[in-house]
Amino acid sequence: MLLANNINFKRNNKTILRNINLSLPPNKIIHLSGKNGIGKTTLLKILTNILEPEIGEIFWNGKNIKKNPFEFYKNTTFIMDQQSSNNNLTVKENIFFWCKLFYSKIKPHEIESILEILQLNNYQNSHVNNLSYGEIKKLELSRLIIERKKLWVLDEPYIGLDEKSVELINETIKNHAELGGMIIFTSHTNPEIINIEKLNLDNNAYF
Amino acid sequence: MRIFSSISALFKREFQITYRNFSDLMSIFIFFLLAVIIFVFSVGPNKEIFNEIGVGIIWTLILLSNTLSLKKIFQNDFDNNNLILFHMSGLSYEIIVIIKIITIWLFFQIPFFVVIPISSILLNVDFVNIKTIFLSFLIGSPIITCITTISGSMNLLNKKNFAIGSLIIMIFSIPVIIFVVNLTNVSIEIANAQIKILLGIMFFFFAITPWVSATCIKLGLQNK
């Protein structure tokens, strides 16, 4: 379970986040929304221990993530809004790199089926810089299955995806939550997933 | 086991990326050799002058060539959040820096062992001195790599002026240059003492580089 307690964050003497509290137990999905620049990505970075809050603490299974970062990271996948795949490598090379980097137990035939589902199987040996934005995004999202972790932190996962891919991601998120996973994501659209908790940062804005 | 898998994945990735950008790597060594040739033409065909200043020219150009590879070290992985990804795989920023130091040394410094003899012939450096240059490069190149790594990580905090990174490399390299260039002109006893000083500098940079660079990366991510 992820617990954020009284998160406050300032940048250049400007308050970005104030008194943010959230709890994310198993089977729960949180949709972070709010206008541009409100601090959605900043909050995700704080929740993943990349940025340090001015005040406040974050706990993973009762332990402060600052004191036990690697135990927390063992259970967390963070898909950022920017591309993390390398343009100089092929789709397959990027996937094998992630498999090895995250010590994934995924089998080669499972990778093949992920690529097929994501309609990337014809691009396995193509360099990432030859893919479209949507295809790069789908490649990025394949990390969710490769890493197989409990907590998914997703920054704008729907951007650039076609209708079919959006449905696929919704289904994947729903299944993960049903299997005891936890998901927090930012998006400007309202995905068609039931039992989703919405946290609008506009109500917490301090400018 | 998990950590070894992540480390070997990073090494393999660095190798693949360097191999795919082979032209970048080659341009550094072409720059080095062209600069040597320009020196030969500008100083003229005086063998004795080259015998005296040849080692100094080689070391100065090694230093300048290193500043060319500076931007490559962390900037790309910082911009596309890969440093965060590596960290989330269970590697501390210090270990990531150590991996970077090793890969930079392997891919950007080791090839100098091939171009140094070529440049030594062009600059009419004595065969005995070539052996001394190799020895000094063996100790000096890890120091230069560490300084380049520190400078590359400091550049993450500085979004406007990349020239400062090159200046940092040059300033911190002055003591190294003094001792390595001097090695060819002194007696064996003094050379031994200077090698020990160089080894001391090398271990000092081995000790501080991972922590200094990791701190710069963390600060860079905080201010991104």
Tab-separated table of N, CA and C in Angstrom, chain A residues 9 11 45 48 50-52 70 73-74 76-78 80-86 88-90 93 97-98 100-103 127 143 147 149, chain B residues 1-2 5-10 12-13 16-17 20-21 77 79-82 84-93 218 221-224:
chain	number	residue	atom	x	y	z
A	9	PHE	N	5.168	20.957	-1.737
A	9	PHE	CA	6.328	21.103	-2.629
A	9	PHE	C	6.397	22.518	-3.184
A	11	ARG	N	8.756	25.184	-5.778
A	11	ARG	CA	9.820	25.310	-6.774
A	11	ARG	C	10.008	26.792	-7.056
A	45	LYS	N	6.453	12.324	-9.467
A	45	LYS	CA	7.897	12.228	-9.204
A	45	LYS	C	8.174	12.200	-7.702
A	48	THR	N	7.399	8.774	-6.402
A	48	THR	CA	8.384	7.748	-6.767
A	48	THR	C	9.778	8.096	-6.230
A	50	ILE	N	11.689	10.568	-6.665
A	50	ILE	CA	12.643	11.240	-7.557
A	50	ILE	C	12.817	12.689	-7.109
A	51	LEU	N	11.710	13.322	-6.744
A	51	LEU	CA	11.780	14.661	-6.165
A	51	LEU	C	11.515	14.556	-4.670
A	52	GLU	N	12.150	15.448	-3.950
A	52	GLU	CA	11.977	15.425	-2.496
A	52	GLU	C	10.946	16.478	-2.099
A	70	PHE	N	15.052	1.127	-2.490
A	70	PHE	CA	15.161	-0.003	-3.419
A	70	PHE	C	14.100	-1.072	-3.175
A	73	TYR	N	11.295	0.450	-5.056
A	73	TYR	CA	11.470	0.349	-6.513
A	73	TYR	C	11.266	-1.076	-7.033
A	74	LYS	N	11.526	-2.065	-6.166
A	74	LYS	CA	11.311	-3.463	-6.575
A	74	LYS	C	9.849	-3.708	-6.935
A	76	THR	N	7.735	-1.091	-8.042
A	76	THR	CA	7.177	0.065	-8.750
A	76	THR	C	7.648	0.171	-10.195
A	77	THR	N	6.710	0.408	-11.079
A	77	THR	CA	7.031	0.759	-12.472
A	77	THR	C	6.548	2.181	-12.707
A	78	PHE	N	7.450	3.018	-13.192
A	78	PHE	CA	7.099	4.406	-13.476
A	78	PHE	C	7.276	4.642	-14.981
A	80	MET	N	7.141	7.364	-17.648
A	80	MET	CA	7.125	8.826	-17.711
A	80	MET	C	6.540	9.316	-19.035
A	81	ASP	N	6.240	10.598	-19.088
A	81	ASP	CA	5.644	11.142	-20.318
A	81	ASP	C	6.669	11.232	-21.441
A	82	GLN	N	7.969	11.183	-21.087
A	82	GLN	CA	8.997	11.231	-22.126
A	82	GLN	C	9.438	9.820	-22.500
A	83	GLN	N	9.978	9.710	-23.689
A	83	GLN	CA	10.449	8.421	-24.201
A	83	GLN	C	11.706	7.981	-23.446
A	84	SER	N	11.700	6.744	-22.948
A	84	SER	CA	12.922	6.247	-22.291
A	84	SER	C	13.637	5.211	-23.157
A	85	SER	N	12.971	4.767	-24.241
A	85	SER	CA	13.647	3.831	-25.147
A	85	SER	C	14.715	4.594	-25.927
A	86	ASN	N	15.774	3.872	-26.307
A	86	ASN	CA	16.876	4.541	-26.988
A	86	ASN	C	16.722	4.461	-28.503
A	88	ASN	N	18.866	4.713	-30.799
A	88	ASN	CA	19.934	3.987	-31.509
A	88	ASN	C	19.749	2.478	-31.472
A	89	LEU	N	18.822	2.014	-30.631
A	89	LEU	CA	18.603	0.576	-30.507
A	89	LEU	C	17.299	0.188	-31.197
A	90	THR	N	17.193	-1.094	-31.539
A	90	THR	CA	15.957	-1.571	-32.159
A	90	THR	C	14.913	-1.828	-31.055
A	93	GLU	N	15.961	-4.818	-29.073
A	93	GLU	CA	17.124	-4.531	-28.203
A	93	GLU	C	16.694	-3.741	-26.972
A	97	PHE	N	16.944	-5.073	-23.213
A	97	PHE	CA	17.661	-4.251	-22.226
A	97	PHE	C	16.814	-4.096	-20.961
A	98	TRP	N	15.529	-3.757	-21.150
A	98	TRP	CA	14.648	-3.603	-19.977
A	98	TRP	C	14.507	-4.919	-19.214
A	100	LYS	N	16.651	-7.315	-18.903
A	100	LYS	CA	17.871	-7.567	-18.124
A	100	LYS	C	18.017	-6.543	-17.000
A	101	LEU	N	17.707	-5.278	-17.328
A	101	LEU	CA	17.862	-4.207	-16.334
A	101	LEU	C	16.974	-4.456	-15.116
A	102	PHE	N	15.743	-4.903	-15.376
A	102	PHE	CA	14.793	-5.113	-14.276
A	102	PHE	C	14.712	-6.575	-13.848
A	103	TYR	N	15.657	-7.383	-14.332
A	103	TYR	CA	15.755	-8.789	-13.947
A	103	TYR	C	14.397	-9.486	-14.136
A	127	HIS	N	14.783	0.424	-35.801
A	127	HIS	CA	15.271	1.349	-34.778
A	127	HIS	C	14.111	2.207	-34.284
A	143	ARG	N	6.684	-1.995	-20.902
A	143	ARG	CA	7.455	-2.165	-19.648
A	143	ARG	C	6.570	-2.622	-18.492
A	147	GLU	N	8.169	-5.626	-16.558
A	147	GLU	CA	8.623	-5.457	-15.164
A	147	GLU	C	7.758	-6.226	-14.160
A	149	LYS	N	5.345	-5.430	-11.886
A	149	LYS	CA	5.397	-4.944	-10.505
A	149	LYS	C	4.012	-4.567	-10.004
B	1	MET	N	22.306	-11.166	-7.499
B	1	MET	CA	22.077	-11.604	-8.886
B	1	MET	C	21.358	-10.517	-9.683
B	2	ARG	N	20.358	-9.906	-9.015
B	2	ARG	CA	19.562	-8.870	-9.656
B	2	ARG	C	20.430	-7.686	-10.077
B	5	SER	N	22.667	-8.423	-13.036
B	5	SER	CA	21.896	-8.401	-14.276
B	5	SER	C	21.747	-6.951	-14.772
B	6	SER	N	21.433	-6.039	-13.834
B	6	SER	CA	21.265	-4.622	-14.203
B	6	SER	C	22.584	-4.035	-14.694
B	7	ILE	N	23.682	-4.355	-13.978
B	7	ILE	CA	24.993	-3.808	-14.355
B	7	ILE	C	25.401	-4.316	-15.743
B	8	SER	N	25.234	-5.631	-15.975
B	8	SER	CA	25.644	-6.164	-17.284
B	8	SER	C	24.754	-5.600	-18.392
B	9	ALA	N	23.463	-5.358	-18.078
B	9	ALA	CA	22.556	-4.754	-19.075
B	9	ALA	C	23.047	-3.363	-19.460
B	10	LEU	N	23.491	-2.603	-18.463
B	10	LEU	CA	23.969	-1.240	-18.726
B	10	LEU	C	25.239	-1.254	-19.572
B	12	LYS	N	26.201	-3.597	-21.652
B	12	LYS	CA	25.860	-4.023	-23.007
B	12	LYS	C	25.232	-2.864	-23.790
B	13	ARG	N	24.343	-2.116	-23.113
B	13	ARG	CA	23.668	-0.994	-23.768
B	13	ARG	C	24.682	0.074	-24.178
B	16	GLN	N	26.494	-1.115	-27.203
B	16	GLN	CA	25.652	-1.050	-28.417
B	16	GLN	C	25.526	0.386	-28.919
B	17	ILE	N	25.299	1.321	-27.979
B	17	ILE	CA	25.108	2.720	-28.382
B	17	ILE	C	26.407	3.289	-28.954
B	20	ARG	N	26.876	1.885	-32.399
B	20	ARG	CA	25.974	2.502	-33.392
B	20	ARG	C	26.420	3.927	-33.742
B	21	ASN	N	27.083	4.599	-32.760
B	21	ASN	CA	27.566	5.965	-33.003
B	21	ASN	C	29.071	5.954	-33.238
B	77	ASP	N	21.027	10.547	-21.364
B	77	ASP	CA	20.304	9.718	-20.383
B	77	ASP	C	19.554	10.581	-19.374
B	79	ASP	N	18.264	13.700	-20.176
B	79	ASP	CA	17.141	14.327	-20.883
B	79	ASP	C	15.966	13.368	-21.059
B	80	ASN	N	16.251	12.088	-21.378
B	80	ASN	CA	15.126	11.164	-21.588
B	80	ASN	C	14.803	10.325	-20.340
B	81	ASN	N	15.236	10.807	-19.198
B	81	ASN	CA	14.897	10.188	-17.895
B	81	ASN	C	15.446	8.771	-17.717
B	82	ASN	N	16.427	8.387	-18.532
B	82	ASN	CA	16.981	7.053	-18.377
B	82	ASN	C	17.748	6.882	-17.075
B	84	ILE	N	16.854	7.962	-14.273
B	84	ILE	CA	15.828	7.581	-13.286
B	84	ILE	C	15.502	6.092	-13.441
B	85	LEU	N	15.386	5.683	-14.698
B	85	LEU	CA	15.070	4.273	-14.994
B	85	LEU	C	16.161	3.346	-14.439
B	86	PHE	N	17.424	3.715	-14.661
B	86	PHE	CA	18.535	2.902	-14.152
B	86	PHE	C	18.465	2.832	-12.626
B	87	HIS	N	18.164	3.983	-12.019
B	87	HIS	CA	18.095	4.052	-10.553
B	87	HIS	C	16.952	3.178	-10.026
B	88	MET	N	15.825	3.206	-10.754
B	88	MET	CA	14.666	2.424	-10.306
B	88	MET	C	14.880	0.920	-10.495
B	89	SER	N	15.911	0.565	-11.275
B	89	SER	CA	16.210	-0.875	-11.427
B	89	SER	C	16.978	-1.396	-10.218
B	90	GLY	N	17.330	-0.503	-9.301
B	90	GLY	CA	18.020	-0.939	-8.086
B	90	GLY	C	19.469	-0.489	-8.006
B	91	LEU	N	19.905	0.312	-8.990
B	91	LEU	CA	21.293	0.783	-8.967
B	91	LEU	C	21.341	2.180	-8.366
B	92	SER	N	22.273	2.370	-7.423
B	92	SER	CA	22.416	3.713	-6.859
B	92	SER	C	23.064	4.608	-7.909
B	93	TYR	N	22.913	5.915	-7.759
B	93	TYR	CA	23.515	6.829	-8.729
B	93	TYR	C	25.041	6.682	-8.732
B	218	LYS	N	21.668	14.007	-8.797
B	218	LYS	CA	20.478	14.159	-7.940
B	218	LYS	C	19.992	15.607	-7.943
B	221	LEU	N	18.317	16.392	-11.238
B	221	LEU	CA	16.959	15.836	-11.328
B	221	LEU	C	15.977	16.660	-10.499
B	222	GLN	N	16.438	17.165	-9.356
B	222	GLN	CA	15.573	18.000	-8.503
B	222	GLN	C	15.173	19.291	-9.220
B	223	ASN	N	16.116	19.823	-10.024
B	223	ASN	CA	15.860	21.122	-10.672
B	223	ASN	C	15.370	20.995	-12.108
B	224	LYS	N	15.106	19.754	-12.538
B	224	LYS	CA	14.718	19.535	-13.947
B	224	LYS	C	13.340	20.126	-14.239
